[in-house]
């Protein structure tokens, strides 16, 4: 077995069980990984120097193909209602078949950290079949200092072999595509998919499993910090503006997707960003656009003009889930440390396509836990195949249900306690519709959202007058300089007031129906934070 590159020679590929490999390239940098990817026809070069790859059949994660080993350690700690299991014996068979499949291959290996706080980070070794996958994960996780590589011993090992095909009968899985996690052995096996995001989310899932026991709240969120050290957290599902709103030129970006919150404050799990690029423009999102148009960026499924080699970010013919991965330092005002102190504000973003949520509302700790467990936004036609003209609610517990190995209420309780302990102001922000639901009203003006967020983050929103929303019970500001007062009370923006009432009651009912699964796991204060039951029952 030929192994080249900087590595721990005492803990090489043989320690994982690999045998008869053609070669292993260790910890290659951007330029040599470009060369391998282009030489192997894995990707193409854009006119501006980015690397662009296609992921084939899978253009996103496949949560139905993700499995966790159920053993003595995980049996009583995993949230099995939200996770699929396989036996240790099935995982062992899968592991053996991965090793056999890799014989004769050339692999790329990266030694990396998951987490910017050295007290809580996890040492991750990632073996990939594809060079561009190695570049992707090297970009998304955090790189140790070069001196650390000589004695790097992994705590988590990921093997990503897209050419591997799982056997459902032998391995206890659903299809030929598989993501299998063994938390006891700290191994992740990914096969059958070229979608690189499966690797990064496997690290996130692992941290979600281990960190709560260490007193750290893992979060699917973006974060930034102001000049006074006032950090802020932004939760939100896809399409709610999490990446865009946290990339504020007046504040320092901590990260765009995954963070921990513990005794010393917040810290990024990653060293890069993974932004959606559909409809990306330099005018609307200059920082993300510029980061995606340079050497070192990795584009996924973006259509490239065959003559000019320019990316067409408006073309969603391959998928609406086109992506760009780039190092965090490609953003001019990004944090070098990936760390900040205790947050002063916490923001939950919802693109309410029903048009009944106010543009901003203040939440108490119990309400924050309720809405965190709800994880609400709405889908509309064009965001997903098969959707009709009517909005559809989407509830994802903790704004990241697919990545939760533990019961959502465990994370919810941690969040509630941290909010109370550090006196954090919590806000629910509607980046969706106003003046009517999708198809009738219009999208919430970005200027309004930014003005309200700025007032929340700088503290000036604390001093305005608030009203109690009759449907959801949270506090809503009645006025703010520079913001039209009518837009602060959604009913005033609707021409048909009766239709607003009907739609608002319907959304209340959707929240109640979704939250029923959590009712036996939360206390009376959180239950009282729910939208008023009588409104839906009348």
XYZ file of C-alpha atoms in Angstrom:
538
model
C 0.000 0.000 0.000
C 1.509 3.295 -1.114
C 0.768 6.255 1.161
C 1.923 9.777 0.350
C 1.437 13.077 2.113
C 1.715 14.349 5.687
C 0.150 11.863 8.092
C 0.549 9.901 11.307
C 2.645 7.012 9.963
C 1.822 4.963 13.058
C -1.915 5.268 12.398
C -2.386 4.814 8.668
C -5.132 3.317 6.522
C -4.279 -0.203 7.675
C -5.479 0.658 11.176
C -9.006 0.994 9.825
C -8.685 -2.373 8.088
C -8.015 -1.254 4.520
C -5.907 -3.718 2.558
C -4.374 -3.843 -0.908
C -5.151 -0.237 -1.731
C -3.386 1.145 -4.789
C -2.542 4.386 -3.013
C -3.694 6.793 -0.320
C -3.139 10.531 -0.745
C -3.036 12.189 2.662
C -4.142 15.738 3.429
C -3.672 17.147 -0.064
C -4.292 20.866 -0.537
C -6.580 22.628 -2.963
C -4.318 22.700 -6.041
C -3.372 18.991 -6.118
C -6.987 17.978 -5.408
C -8.071 20.125 -8.376
C -5.506 18.301 -10.515
C -6.710 14.855 -9.451
C -10.386 15.779 -9.913
C -9.796 17.173 -13.411
C -7.474 14.342 -14.442
C -10.073 11.787 -13.312
C -12.927 13.630 -15.096
C -14.755 14.098 -11.804
C -15.418 17.799 -12.381
C -14.843 20.741 -14.709
C -13.183 24.102 -14.271
C -15.235 27.287 -14.532
C -13.982 30.459 -16.198
C -13.349 32.042 -12.798
C -11.480 29.077 -11.307
C -14.155 27.267 -9.301
C -14.452 23.489 -9.543
C -17.895 22.264 -10.650
C -19.074 18.673 -10.159
C -22.295 16.786 -10.797
C -23.702 14.491 -8.131
C -25.787 12.295 -10.437
C -29.033 10.729 -9.242
C -28.795 12.153 -5.726
C -28.797 15.953 -5.727
C -29.507 16.177 -2.004
C -29.491 14.094 1.146
C -31.477 10.862 1.240
C -32.788 10.664 4.843
C -34.698 7.431 4.142
C -31.358 5.729 3.471
C -29.739 6.804 6.749
C -29.389 4.156 9.490
C -27.908 4.021 12.983
C -26.645 0.939 14.810
C -28.948 -0.014 17.656
C -26.861 -1.515 20.448
C -26.502 -1.339 24.240
C -25.176 2.229 24.049
C -27.785 3.691 21.720
C -30.870 1.664 22.613
C -31.943 3.986 25.433
C -30.429 7.260 24.210
C -31.433 7.523 20.542
C -34.649 9.131 19.306
C -35.831 6.029 17.478
C -39.106 7.644 16.445
C -37.033 9.859 14.143
C -34.210 7.459 13.254
C -33.918 4.088 11.512
C -31.904 1.253 13.022
C -29.729 -1.625 11.894
C -28.104 -4.297 14.027
C -24.403 -4.427 14.934
C -24.150 -7.573 12.821
C -25.619 -5.828 9.769
C -23.224 -2.915 10.206
C -20.298 -5.303 10.558
C -21.249 -6.977 7.267
C -21.508 -3.551 5.644
C -18.124 -2.560 7.046
C -16.488 -5.733 5.743
C -18.019 -5.200 2.313
C -16.773 -1.584 2.214
C -13.233 -2.826 2.967
C -13.474 -5.490 0.242
C -14.889 -2.999 -2.268
C -12.004 -0.582 -1.633
C -9.310 -3.123 -2.541
C -7.264 -1.864 -5.478
C -8.636 1.693 -5.152
C -6.812 4.987 -4.814
C -8.283 6.871 -1.846
C -7.956 10.434 -0.578
C -7.745 11.024 3.173
C -8.211 14.208 5.211
C -7.564 14.678 8.929
C -9.854 17.417 10.226
C -11.664 18.864 13.239
C -15.400 19.159 13.780
C -15.723 22.197 16.076
C -13.781 25.447 16.624
C -13.617 25.039 20.413
C -10.678 22.703 21.168
C -12.350 21.610 24.392
C -15.268 20.099 22.496
C -14.104 19.411 18.947
C -13.960 15.918 17.483
C -11.029 14.633 15.410
C -12.388 13.364 12.097
C -10.636 11.284 9.446
C -12.419 11.143 6.072
C -11.550 8.641 3.335
C -13.057 9.438 -0.075
C -13.089 7.716 -3.422
C -13.343 11.052 -5.258
C -10.806 13.862 -5.143
C -13.470 16.574 -5.257
C -15.156 14.997 -2.211
C -11.839 15.304 -0.381
C -11.655 18.984 -1.349
C -15.282 19.481 -0.260
C -14.848 18.056 3.224
C -11.482 19.801 3.642
C -13.351 23.035 2.871
C -16.348 22.405 5.130
C -14.619 21.121 8.279
C -11.807 22.808 10.204
C -8.179 22.119 9.365
C -5.705 21.328 12.155
C -2.343 23.054 12.217
C 0.157 21.250 9.965
C 2.224 20.235 13.000
C -0.741 18.296 14.404
C -1.007 15.954 11.415
C 2.072 13.914 12.278
C 0.403 12.466 15.389
C -3.287 12.845 14.428
C -5.391 9.959 15.770
C -9.046 10.066 14.669
C -12.016 9.852 17.015
C -14.486 9.532 14.118
C -13.814 7.866 10.757
C -15.935 8.463 7.652
C -15.618 6.359 4.492
C -17.348 7.716 1.382
C -17.413 5.344 -1.614
C -20.028 6.406 -4.199
C -19.352 3.322 -6.345
C -20.346 0.975 -3.498
C -23.807 -0.573 -3.710
C -25.478 -1.792 -0.523
C -27.435 -5.048 -0.387
C -30.744 -4.411 1.466
C -31.094 -8.072 2.499
C -27.539 -8.459 3.759
C -27.144 -5.001 5.300
C -30.681 -4.343 6.595
C -31.049 -1.121 4.602
C -33.621 0.205 2.133
C -31.723 0.464 -1.146
C -28.280 0.434 -2.752
C -27.691 3.912 -1.322
C -26.651 3.984 2.334
C -25.486 6.233 5.169
C -24.763 4.056 8.202
C -23.553 5.349 11.572
C -22.122 3.314 14.432
C -21.844 5.646 17.422
C -20.111 3.004 19.538
C -17.309 2.350 17.041
C -17.474 5.967 15.771
C -17.627 4.998 12.118
C -19.755 6.411 9.285
C -20.101 4.516 5.998
C -21.533 6.329 2.949
C -22.153 4.499 -0.311
C -24.138 4.866 -3.522
C -24.371 8.668 -3.548
C -22.066 11.359 -4.946
C -23.844 14.087 -2.962
C -21.052 15.516 -0.805
C -23.369 17.019 1.818
C -23.909 13.558 3.337
C -20.384 13.751 4.803
C -20.779 17.094 6.520
C -24.177 16.216 7.957
C -22.788 12.935 9.317
C -20.307 14.957 11.388
C -23.125 17.233 12.545
C -25.259 14.230 13.530
C -22.333 12.802 15.496
C -21.783 16.053 17.388
C -25.544 16.212 18.047
C -25.226 12.837 19.757
C -22.162 13.436 21.928
C -22.168 17.136 22.866
C -25.358 17.351 25.005
C -23.742 15.048 27.567
C -20.875 17.576 27.766
C -23.229 20.484 28.412
C -23.061 21.842 24.859
C -26.184 22.609 22.837
C -25.611 21.625 19.163
C -27.591 23.839 16.785
C -28.546 23.894 13.100
C -28.167 27.646 12.789
C -26.074 30.517 11.466
C -24.431 33.043 13.785
C -22.754 36.435 13.740
C -21.357 38.924 16.221
C -21.378 42.727 16.496
C -18.546 45.097 17.298
C -19.501 45.051 20.989
C -19.233 41.266 21.218
C -23.012 40.849 21.010
C -23.425 37.534 19.224
C -26.683 36.368 17.636
C -28.027 32.981 16.560
C -30.279 32.450 13.506
C -32.408 29.305 13.213
C -34.355 28.592 10.049
C -35.169 25.916 7.496
C -34.193 26.137 3.833
C -35.523 29.235 2.088
C -36.079 31.329 5.215
C -33.005 33.550 4.798
C -30.698 32.019 7.426
C -27.527 32.398 5.348
C -28.492 35.731 3.772
C -29.547 37.516 6.980
C -26.569 36.341 9.018
C -24.177 37.616 6.313
C -24.541 41.183 7.556
C -21.711 43.510 6.418
C -22.015 45.400 9.720
C -21.370 42.247 11.767
C -18.763 39.471 11.778
C -19.948 36.118 10.428
C -19.239 33.192 12.773
C -20.724 30.581 10.454
C -23.727 29.795 8.262
C -24.994 26.366 9.331
C -23.802 24.486 12.442
C -22.789 25.732 15.898
C -22.455 24.746 19.529
C -23.505 26.775 22.578
C -21.769 26.053 25.848
C -20.114 27.512 28.923
C -17.796 29.820 26.942
C -20.345 31.001 24.385
C -20.945 29.858 20.832
C -18.578 28.201 18.354
C -18.765 27.106 14.737
C -18.549 23.393 13.973
C -17.229 24.118 10.490
C -14.560 26.005 8.594
C -16.555 26.684 5.458
C -19.951 27.585 4.064
C -22.367 25.489 1.975
C -24.717 27.927 0.294
C -27.648 27.316 -2.023
C -26.954 29.063 -5.330
C -30.222 28.870 -7.246
C -31.005 32.439 -8.397
C -27.765 33.657 -6.782
C -26.830 37.140 -7.987
C -24.014 39.545 -7.288
C -26.504 42.343 -6.635
C -28.571 40.528 -4.006
C -25.849 38.487 -2.264
C -22.447 39.907 -3.267
C -20.380 38.108 -0.622
C -21.739 34.641 -1.424
C -21.589 35.316 -5.177
C -17.970 36.468 -5.070
C -16.979 33.504 -2.856
C -18.495 31.109 -5.399
C -16.653 32.616 -8.363
C -13.036 31.925 -7.455
C -10.379 29.255 -7.176
C -11.080 27.019 -4.183
C -14.880 27.065 -4.403
C -16.679 23.782 -5.142
C -19.942 24.042 -7.089
C -22.479 21.222 -7.211
C -24.913 20.654 -10.083
C -24.588 24.229 -11.347
C -25.126 24.524 -15.109
C -21.977 25.754 -16.851
C -22.051 27.402 -20.272
C -19.997 25.071 -22.517
C -18.437 27.980 -24.431
C -17.794 30.651 -21.807
C -17.484 28.282 -18.829
C -19.529 30.768 -16.811
C -21.965 29.323 -14.223
C -25.666 29.993 -14.780
C -27.088 30.236 -11.281
C -30.598 30.843 -12.632
C -30.719 27.427 -14.331
C -32.326 24.805 -12.081
C -32.629 22.121 -14.760
C -30.374 19.715 -12.858
C -31.862 20.537 -9.455
C -33.160 23.484 -7.448
C -30.633 22.410 -4.802
C -27.545 23.784 -6.564
C -24.762 24.470 -4.084
C -21.477 26.225 -3.479
C -18.928 25.174 -0.864
C -16.187 27.638 -0.008
C -13.838 28.381 2.906
C -15.217 30.728 5.529
C -12.375 33.164 4.919
C -13.736 33.777 1.404
C -16.290 35.998 3.202
C -14.562 39.344 3.912
C -15.998 39.865 7.412
C -15.815 36.258 8.593
C -14.463 35.342 12.023
C -10.974 33.848 12.063
C -11.577 31.981 15.315
C -15.110 30.701 14.698
C -15.958 31.598 18.285
C -17.884 34.301 20.152
C -19.251 34.975 23.626
C -22.714 34.292 25.000
C -25.460 35.351 22.568
C -27.575 38.394 23.309
C -30.223 37.556 20.709
C -31.739 34.424 19.233
C -33.754 34.620 16.003
C -36.088 31.974 14.571
C -36.869 32.517 10.893
C -40.073 31.320 9.224
C -41.138 31.923 5.636
C -44.852 31.945 6.448
C -46.568 31.446 3.095
C -49.952 31.721 4.802
C -49.192 35.396 5.451
C -50.534 35.559 9.008
C -47.411 35.718 11.175
C -46.181 39.239 11.996
C -42.815 40.322 10.571
C -41.318 40.047 14.059
C -42.477 38.876 17.492
C -40.758 38.624 20.871
C -40.804 35.244 22.627
C -40.388 34.374 26.292
C -38.275 31.253 27.129
C -41.273 28.875 27.138
C -42.533 30.262 23.821
C -39.014 29.960 22.424
C -38.925 26.280 23.364
C -42.380 25.761 21.818
C -41.420 27.357 18.506
C -37.984 25.703 18.527
C -39.615 22.284 18.879
C -42.136 23.236 16.183
C -39.476 24.381 13.688
C -42.022 25.976 11.338
C -41.850 27.292 7.820
C -44.034 26.728 4.744
C -43.450 25.249 1.306
C -44.864 26.737 -1.870
C -45.074 25.645 -5.505
C -41.647 25.750 -7.103
C -39.721 24.735 -3.996
C -40.550 21.046 -4.246
C -42.102 18.740 -6.826
C -45.739 17.819 -6.386
C -46.811 20.939 -4.508
C -50.035 22.558 -5.667
C -51.006 26.191 -5.516
C -51.799 26.134 -1.789
C -49.002 26.609 0.788
C -48.019 23.535 2.785
C -46.732 23.769 6.368
C -43.341 22.269 7.140
C -42.437 21.456 10.733
C -38.922 20.190 11.469
C -38.158 19.765 15.170
C -35.328 22.033 16.368
C -35.048 23.285 12.782
C -33.106 20.126 11.948
C -35.081 16.922 12.612
C -33.082 14.761 10.142
C -29.905 15.350 12.183
C -31.259 14.690 15.681
C -30.065 11.425 17.219
C -31.621 12.366 20.586
C -35.208 13.236 21.439
C -36.016 16.796 20.301
C -37.287 17.743 23.763
C -33.791 17.136 25.163
C -32.405 19.846 22.875
C -35.445 22.032 23.498
C -34.952 21.933 27.263
C -31.256 22.743 26.880
C -32.134 25.757 24.738
C -34.734 26.978 27.220
C -32.265 26.749 30.119
C -29.511 28.546 28.190
C -31.913 31.339 27.182
C -32.966 31.865 30.792
C -29.417 31.570 32.203
C -27.943 34.158 29.832
C -31.012 36.415 29.578
C -31.209 36.078 25.787
C -33.828 37.992 23.817
C -35.714 35.657 21.462
C -37.453 36.695 18.260
C -39.648 34.999 15.691
C -39.202 36.638 12.268
C -41.505 36.063 9.294
C -39.565 36.336 6.026
C -42.557 34.963 4.111
C -45.691 36.699 2.895
C -47.701 39.764 3.832
C -51.019 41.121 2.511
C -52.356 37.624 1.848
C -51.099 34.103 1.488
C -48.842 32.878 -1.314
C -50.433 33.669 -4.667
C -52.365 36.652 -3.270
C -49.998 38.668 -1.075
C -46.380 39.618 -1.655
C -43.072 38.590 -0.136
C -42.106 40.455 3.028
C -39.918 43.407 1.973
C -36.283 42.625 2.772
C -35.813 46.234 3.904
C -38.492 45.736 6.564
C -36.923 42.486 7.753
C -33.457 44.024 7.946
C -34.745 47.140 9.771
C -36.571 45.042 12.371
C -33.617 42.682 12.806
C -31.219 45.592 13.231
C -33.472 47.080 15.891
C -33.676 43.721 17.656
C -29.927 43.165 17.582
C -28.942 46.672 18.693
C -31.467 46.597 21.556
C -33.670 49.468 20.394
C -36.646 47.171 19.784
C -36.804 46.424 23.500
C -38.080 49.918 24.285
C -41.038 50.116 21.879
C -44.654 49.313 22.750
C -45.867 45.746 22.208
C -49.284 44.154 21.759
C -50.224 40.524 22.438
C -51.042 38.613 19.277
C -54.591 37.186 19.679
C -53.756 33.981 17.800
C -50.242 33.061 18.947
C -49.948 34.916 22.255
C -46.484 36.357 21.644
C -45.553 40.042 21.893
C -45.567 42.091 18.675
C -44.185 45.660 18.370
C -46.806 48.240 17.408
C -44.419 50.741 15.833
C -40.818 51.284 14.827
C -39.338 54.342 13.120
C -38.863 53.705 9.416
C -41.249 50.718 9.298
C -44.884 51.124 8.110
C -47.091 50.465 11.135
C -49.693 48.514 9.151
C -47.189 45.806 8.211
C -46.520 45.088 11.900
C -50.097 43.843 12.321
C -50.710 41.326 9.499
C -54.514 41.678 9.497
C -54.126 45.316 8.433
C -52.361 44.221 5.243
C -55.186 41.893 4.140
C -58.070 43.229 2.054
C -60.333 40.405 3.250
C -60.281 40.452 7.073
C -62.567 37.434 7.394
C -60.258 35.403 5.182
C -57.311 36.448 7.360
C -59.108 35.211 10.474
C -59.958 31.912 8.783
C -56.370 31.419 7.603
C -54.884 32.359 10.977
C -57.142 29.888 12.790
C -56.160 27.195 10.308
C -52.447 27.805 10.936
C -53.047 27.684 14.704
C -54.607 24.265 14.196
C -51.607 23.097 12.183
C -49.256 24.096 15.000
C -51.418 22.299 17.567
C -51.638 19.126 15.499
C -47.887 19.031 14.966
C -47.072 19.701 18.639
C -49.287 16.884 19.935
C -46.324 14.477 19.777
C -44.385 16.642 22.244
C -47.162 17.397 24.743
C -46.363 14.526 27.107
C -42.664 15.538 27.213
C -42.950 19.225 28.150
C -44.164 21.056 31.255
C -47.276 23.169 31.781
C -45.468 26.432 31.008
C -44.478 25.263 27.527
C -47.969 23.866 26.912
C -49.367 27.265 27.867
C -47.107 28.871 25.225
C -49.070 27.165 22.457
C -51.462 29.146 20.235
C -54.881 29.488 21.875
C -56.845 26.263 21.464
C -60.199 28.049 21.507
C -59.311 29.956 18.343
C -59.024 26.767 16.343
C -62.075 25.202 18.010
C -64.563 28.034 17.507
